[in-house]
């Protein structure tokens, strides 16, 4: 379990962020380190003033997908932000904002939710990724 | 022999991966040899707990199903 799980989050819709949060929590429960790199619209979703709002779904969800996601939430499924908080509580989960995306979105570190541990460039992300695969979501 | 349960995790109603996450949190909070009892309603948790125990080394002592409730008893390594 030495190789970390490395996730690059690009999409900012709730379904993709939820899927990423589930992958993260599962890995954390197994004691596997997780490195998350936030780019573009995923980073925007981690703004402290926007993290709790509705971020929509990927286009392929359609109306039926919307209803299915709403039903799961109504049945008590944790939000992706809460799932990530629980995963971080287990330790080994590091969430970094891409510095280029910070510039793109005109963000300061203080604009981000405390889930985000810091800001780094892509080279630092690859250094931490080590021999582990990188998955782009 | 009756097992001495240290703590119970009621994960009924929680969807994947929360039963495992809550259990991992509970295991961290007890000492080696301590026993956690888990109640879950997610059918996927059956395979998840077997895989999780195998990977982490915590011992899955008991695994039962009663209606829609799954019960797992795990000893911390």
PDB file of N, CA and C in Angstrom, chain A residues 1 21-23 25-26 28-31 72 75-79 82-87 89-91, chain B residues 12-28 48 51-56 58:
ATOM      1  N   UNK A   1       0.839  -1.201   0.000  1.00  0.00           N
ATOM      2  CA  UNK A   1       0.000   0.000   0.000  1.00  0.00           C
ATOM      3  C   UNK A   1       0.876   1.254   0.000  1.00  0.00           C
ATOM      4  N   UNK A  21     -14.390  11.819  -3.979  1.00  0.00           N
ATOM      5  CA  UNK A  21     -14.391  11.765  -2.510  1.00  0.00           C
ATOM      6  C   UNK A  21     -14.524  10.322  -2.014  1.00  0.00           C
ATOM      7  N   UNK A  22     -15.344   9.532  -2.717  1.00  0.00           N
ATOM      8  CA  UNK A  22     -15.511   8.122  -2.345  1.00  0.00           C
ATOM      9  C   UNK A  22     -14.200   7.364  -2.544  1.00  0.00           C
ATOM     10  N   UNK A  23     -13.534   7.588  -3.678  1.00  0.00           N
ATOM     11  CA  UNK A  23     -12.242   6.944  -3.933  1.00  0.00           C
ATOM     12  C   UNK A  23     -11.236   7.335  -2.853  1.00  0.00           C
ATOM     13  N   UNK A  25     -11.870   8.416   0.284  1.00  0.00           N
ATOM     14  CA  UNK A  25     -12.211   7.868   1.601  1.00  0.00           C
ATOM     15  C   UNK A  25     -11.869   6.380   1.689  1.00  0.00           C
ATOM     16  N   UNK A  26     -12.128   5.658   0.605  1.00  0.00           N
ATOM     17  CA  UNK A  26     -11.799   4.230   0.593  1.00  0.00           C
ATOM     18  C   UNK A  26     -10.311   4.001   0.751  1.00  0.00           C
ATOM     19  N   UNK A  28      -8.133   6.088   2.090  1.00  0.00           N
ATOM     20  CA  UNK A  28      -7.723   6.519   3.430  1.00  0.00           C
ATOM     21  C   UNK A  28      -8.043   5.457   4.473  1.00  0.00           C
ATOM     22  N   UNK A  29      -9.177   4.791   4.301  1.00  0.00           N
ATOM     23  CA  UNK A  29      -9.556   3.739   5.251  1.00  0.00           C
ATOM     24  C   UNK A  29      -8.595   2.558   5.186  1.00  0.00           C
ATOM     25  N   UNK A  30      -7.989   2.358   4.034  1.00  0.00           N
ATOM     26  CA  UNK A  30      -7.017   1.279   3.870  1.00  0.00           C
ATOM     27  C   UNK A  30      -5.609   1.705   4.273  1.00  0.00           C
ATOM     28  N   UNK A  31      -5.455   2.948   4.673  1.00  0.00           N
ATOM     29  CA  UNK A  31      -4.133   3.438   5.053  1.00  0.00           C
ATOM     30  C   UNK A  31      -3.274   3.843   3.879  1.00  0.00           C
ATOM     31  N   UNK A  72     -30.402   9.659  -3.620  1.00  0.00           N
ATOM     32  CA  UNK A  72     -29.322   9.153  -2.764  1.00  0.00           C
ATOM     33  C   UNK A  72     -29.025  10.150  -1.640  1.00  0.00           C
ATOM     34  N   UNK A  75     -31.660  10.038   0.934  1.00  0.00           N
ATOM     35  CA  UNK A  75     -31.543   8.840   1.771  1.00  0.00           C
ATOM     36  C   UNK A  75     -30.412   8.972   2.789  1.00  0.00           C
ATOM     37  N   UNK A  76     -29.723  10.125   2.750  1.00  0.00           N
ATOM     38  CA  UNK A  76     -28.723  10.369   3.794  1.00  0.00           C
ATOM     39  C   UNK A  76     -27.283  10.299   3.352  1.00  0.00           C
ATOM     40  N   UNK A  77     -27.009  10.194   2.050  1.00  0.00           N
ATOM     41  CA  UNK A  77     -25.618  10.165   1.600  1.00  0.00           C
ATOM     42  C   UNK A  77     -24.912  11.470   1.973  1.00  0.00           C
ATOM     43  N   UNK A  78     -23.692  11.341   2.495  1.00  0.00           N
ATOM     44  CA  UNK A  78     -22.904  12.518   2.851  1.00  0.00           C
ATOM     45  C   UNK A  78     -22.511  13.278   1.593  1.00  0.00           C
ATOM     46  N   UNK A  79     -22.400  14.606   1.715  1.00  0.00           N
ATOM     47  CA  UNK A  79     -21.914  15.409   0.596  1.00  0.00           C
ATOM     48  C   UNK A  79     -20.447  15.067   0.325  1.00  0.00           C
ATOM     49  N   UNK A  82     -18.228  16.646   2.984  1.00  0.00           N
ATOM     50  CA  UNK A  82     -18.248  15.935   4.268  1.00  0.00           C
ATOM     51  C   UNK A  82     -17.480  14.611   4.155  1.00  0.00           C
ATOM     52  N   UNK A  83     -17.624  13.917   3.019  1.00  0.00           N
ATOM     53  CA  UNK A  83     -16.884  12.665   2.812  1.00  0.00           C
ATOM     54  C   UNK A  83     -15.383  12.929   2.850  1.00  0.00           C
ATOM     55  N   UNK A  84     -14.946  14.018   2.246  1.00  0.00           N
ATOM     56  CA  UNK A  84     -13.521  14.371   2.269  1.00  0.00           C
ATOM     57  C   UNK A  84     -13.062  14.728   3.679  1.00  0.00           C
ATOM     58  N   UNK A  85     -13.938  15.408   4.441  1.00  0.00           N
ATOM     59  CA  UNK A  85     -13.576  15.747   5.830  1.00  0.00           C
ATOM     60  C   UNK A  85     -13.360  14.484   6.644  1.00  0.00           C
ATOM     61  N   UNK A  86     -14.246  13.505   6.458  1.00  0.00           N
ATOM     62  CA  UNK A  86     -14.118  12.227   7.180  1.00  0.00           C
ATOM     63  C   UNK A  86     -12.838  11.515   6.760  1.00  0.00           C
ATOM     64  N   UNK A  87     -12.540  11.555   5.458  1.00  0.00           N
ATOM     65  CA  UNK A  87     -11.320  10.899   4.951  1.00  0.00           C
ATOM     66  C   UNK A  87     -10.082  11.573   5.532  1.00  0.00           C
ATOM     67  N   UNK A  89      -9.854  13.068   8.310  1.00  0.00           N
ATOM     68  CA  UNK A  89      -9.791  12.729   9.733  1.00  0.00           C
ATOM     69  C   UNK A  89      -8.995  11.435   9.951  1.00  0.00           C
ATOM     70  N   UNK A  90      -9.014  10.550   8.956  1.00  0.00           N
ATOM     71  CA  UNK A  90      -8.257   9.295   9.057  1.00  0.00           C
ATOM     72  C   UNK A  90      -6.766   9.515   8.835  1.00  0.00           C
ATOM     73  N   UNK A  91      -6.417  10.623   8.227  1.00  0.00           N
ATOM     74  CA  UNK A  91      -5.013  10.942   7.978  1.00  0.00           C
ATOM     75  C   UNK A  91      -4.536  10.455   6.622  1.00  0.00           C
TER      76      UNK A  91
ATOM     77  N   UNK B  12     -25.777   1.954   9.968  1.00  0.00           N
ATOM     78  CA  UNK B  12     -27.004   1.657   9.220  1.00  0.00           C
ATOM     79  C   UNK B  12     -27.522   2.941   8.579  1.00  0.00           C
ATOM     80  N   UNK B  13     -27.895   2.834   7.329  1.00  0.00           N
ATOM     81  CA  UNK B  13     -28.375   4.001   6.597  1.00  0.00           C
ATOM     82  C   UNK B  13     -27.272   4.760   5.880  1.00  0.00           C
ATOM     83  N   UNK B  14     -26.024   4.432   6.171  1.00  0.00           N
ATOM     84  CA  UNK B  14     -24.909   5.119   5.509  1.00  0.00           C
ATOM     85  C   UNK B  14     -24.519   4.361   4.248  1.00  0.00           C
ATOM     86  N   UNK B  15     -24.206   5.134   3.189  1.00  0.00           N
ATOM     87  CA  UNK B  15     -23.813   4.503   1.931  1.00  0.00           C
ATOM     88  C   UNK B  15     -22.294   4.429   1.836  1.00  0.00           C
ATOM     89  N   UNK B  16     -21.839   3.563   0.928  1.00  0.00           N
ATOM     90  CA  UNK B  16     -20.405   3.356   0.684  1.00  0.00           C
ATOM     91  C   UNK B  16     -19.729   4.699   0.410  1.00  0.00           C
ATOM     92  N   UNK B  17     -18.565   4.995   0.949  1.00  0.00           N
ATOM     93  CA  UNK B  17     -17.703   4.128   1.774  1.00  0.00           C
ATOM     94  C   UNK B  17     -17.802   4.430   3.267  1.00  0.00           C
ATOM     95  N   UNK B  18     -18.878   5.104   3.698  1.00  0.00           N
ATOM     96  CA  UNK B  18     -18.942   5.587   5.079  1.00  0.00           C
ATOM     97  C   UNK B  18     -18.881   4.482   6.144  1.00  0.00           C
ATOM     98  N   UNK B  19     -19.499   3.301   5.927  1.00  0.00           N
ATOM     99  CA  UNK B  19     -19.344   2.258   6.958  1.00  0.00           C
ATOM    100  C   UNK B  19     -17.875   1.907   7.230  1.00  0.00           C
ATOM    101  N   UNK B  20     -17.086   1.820   6.173  1.00  0.00           N
ATOM    102  CA  UNK B  20     -15.658   1.504   6.339  1.00  0.00           C
ATOM    103  C   UNK B  20     -14.916   2.683   6.961  1.00  0.00           C
ATOM    104  N   UNK B  21     -15.258   3.885   6.534  1.00  0.00           N
ATOM    105  CA  UNK B  21     -14.569   5.077   7.067  1.00  0.00           C
ATOM    106  C   UNK B  21     -14.833   5.222   8.567  1.00  0.00           C
ATOM    107  N   UNK B  22     -16.098   5.061   8.964  1.00  0.00           N
ATOM    108  CA  UNK B  22     -16.454   5.167  10.395  1.00  0.00           C
ATOM    109  C   UNK B  22     -15.764   4.060  11.197  1.00  0.00           C
ATOM    110  N   UNK B  23     -15.654   2.875  10.595  1.00  0.00           N
ATOM    111  CA  UNK B  23     -14.996   1.761  11.284  1.00  0.00           C
ATOM    112  C   UNK B  23     -13.502   2.028  11.427  1.00  0.00           C
ATOM    113  N   UNK B  24     -12.893   2.549  10.376  1.00  0.00           N
ATOM    114  CA  UNK B  24     -11.459   2.872  10.437  1.00  0.00           C
ATOM    115  C   UNK B  24     -11.201   3.929  11.512  1.00  0.00           C
ATOM    116  N   UNK B  25     -12.115   4.900  11.635  1.00  0.00           N
ATOM    117  CA  UNK B  25     -11.974   5.924  12.686  1.00  0.00           C
ATOM    118  C   UNK B  25     -12.100   5.289  14.070  1.00  0.00           C
ATOM    119  N   UNK B  26     -13.059   4.362  14.213  1.00  0.00           N
ATOM    120  CA  UNK B  26     -13.278   3.720  15.517  1.00  0.00           C
ATOM    121  C   UNK B  26     -12.090   2.841  15.908  1.00  0.00           C
ATOM    122  N   UNK B  27     -11.520   2.143  14.923  1.00  0.00           N
ATOM    123  CA  UNK B  27     -10.368   1.256  15.181  1.00  0.00           C
ATOM    124  C   UNK B  27      -9.176   2.085  15.661  1.00  0.00           C
ATOM    125  N   UNK B  28      -9.010   3.273  15.061  1.00  0.00           N
ATOM    126  CA  UNK B  28      -7.879   4.135  15.454  1.00  0.00           C
ATOM    127  C   UNK B  28      -8.000   4.572  16.906  1.00  0.00           C
ATOM    128  N   UNK B  48     -16.650  -5.309   1.167  1.00  0.00           N
ATOM    129  CA  UNK B  48     -15.744  -4.242   1.608  1.00  0.00           C
ATOM    130  C   UNK B  48     -15.037  -4.608   2.912  1.00  0.00           C
ATOM    131  N   UNK B  51     -12.367  -7.274   2.353  1.00  0.00           N
ATOM    132  CA  UNK B  51     -11.183  -6.708   1.690  1.00  0.00           C
ATOM    133  C   UNK B  51     -10.408  -5.784   2.627  1.00  0.00           C
ATOM    134  N   UNK B  52     -11.152  -4.992   3.383  1.00  0.00           N
ATOM    135  CA  UNK B  52     -10.516  -4.036   4.297  1.00  0.00           C
ATOM    136  C   UNK B  52      -9.725  -4.769   5.387  1.00  0.00           C
ATOM    137  N   UNK B  53     -10.320  -5.827   5.942  1.00  0.00           N
ATOM    138  CA  UNK B  53      -9.626  -6.599   6.986  1.00  0.00           C
ATOM    139  C   UNK B  53      -8.368  -7.247   6.425  1.00  0.00           C
ATOM    140  N   UNK B  54      -8.493  -7.798   5.241  1.00  0.00           N
ATOM    141  CA  UNK B  54      -7.339  -8.474   4.627  1.00  0.00           C
ATOM    142  C   UNK B  54      -6.198  -7.477   4.398  1.00  0.00           C
ATOM    143  N   UNK B  55      -6.540  -6.283   3.943  1.00  0.00           N
ATOM    144  CA  UNK B  55      -5.502  -5.303   3.598  1.00  0.00           C
ATOM    145  C   UNK B  55      -4.877  -4.665   4.834  1.00  0.00           C
ATOM    146  N   UNK B  56      -5.707  -4.345   5.826  1.00  0.00           N
ATOM    147  CA  UNK B  56      -5.192  -3.640   6.999  1.00  0.00           C
ATOM    148  C   UNK B  56      -4.623  -4.575   8.058  1.00  0.00           C
ATOM    149  N   UNK B  58      -6.450  -6.086  10.352  1.00  0.00           N
ATOM    150  CA  UNK B  58      -7.391  -6.220  11.466  1.00  0.00           C
ATOM    151  C   UNK B  58      -8.233  -7.475  11.210  1.00  0.00           C
TER     152      UNK B  58
END
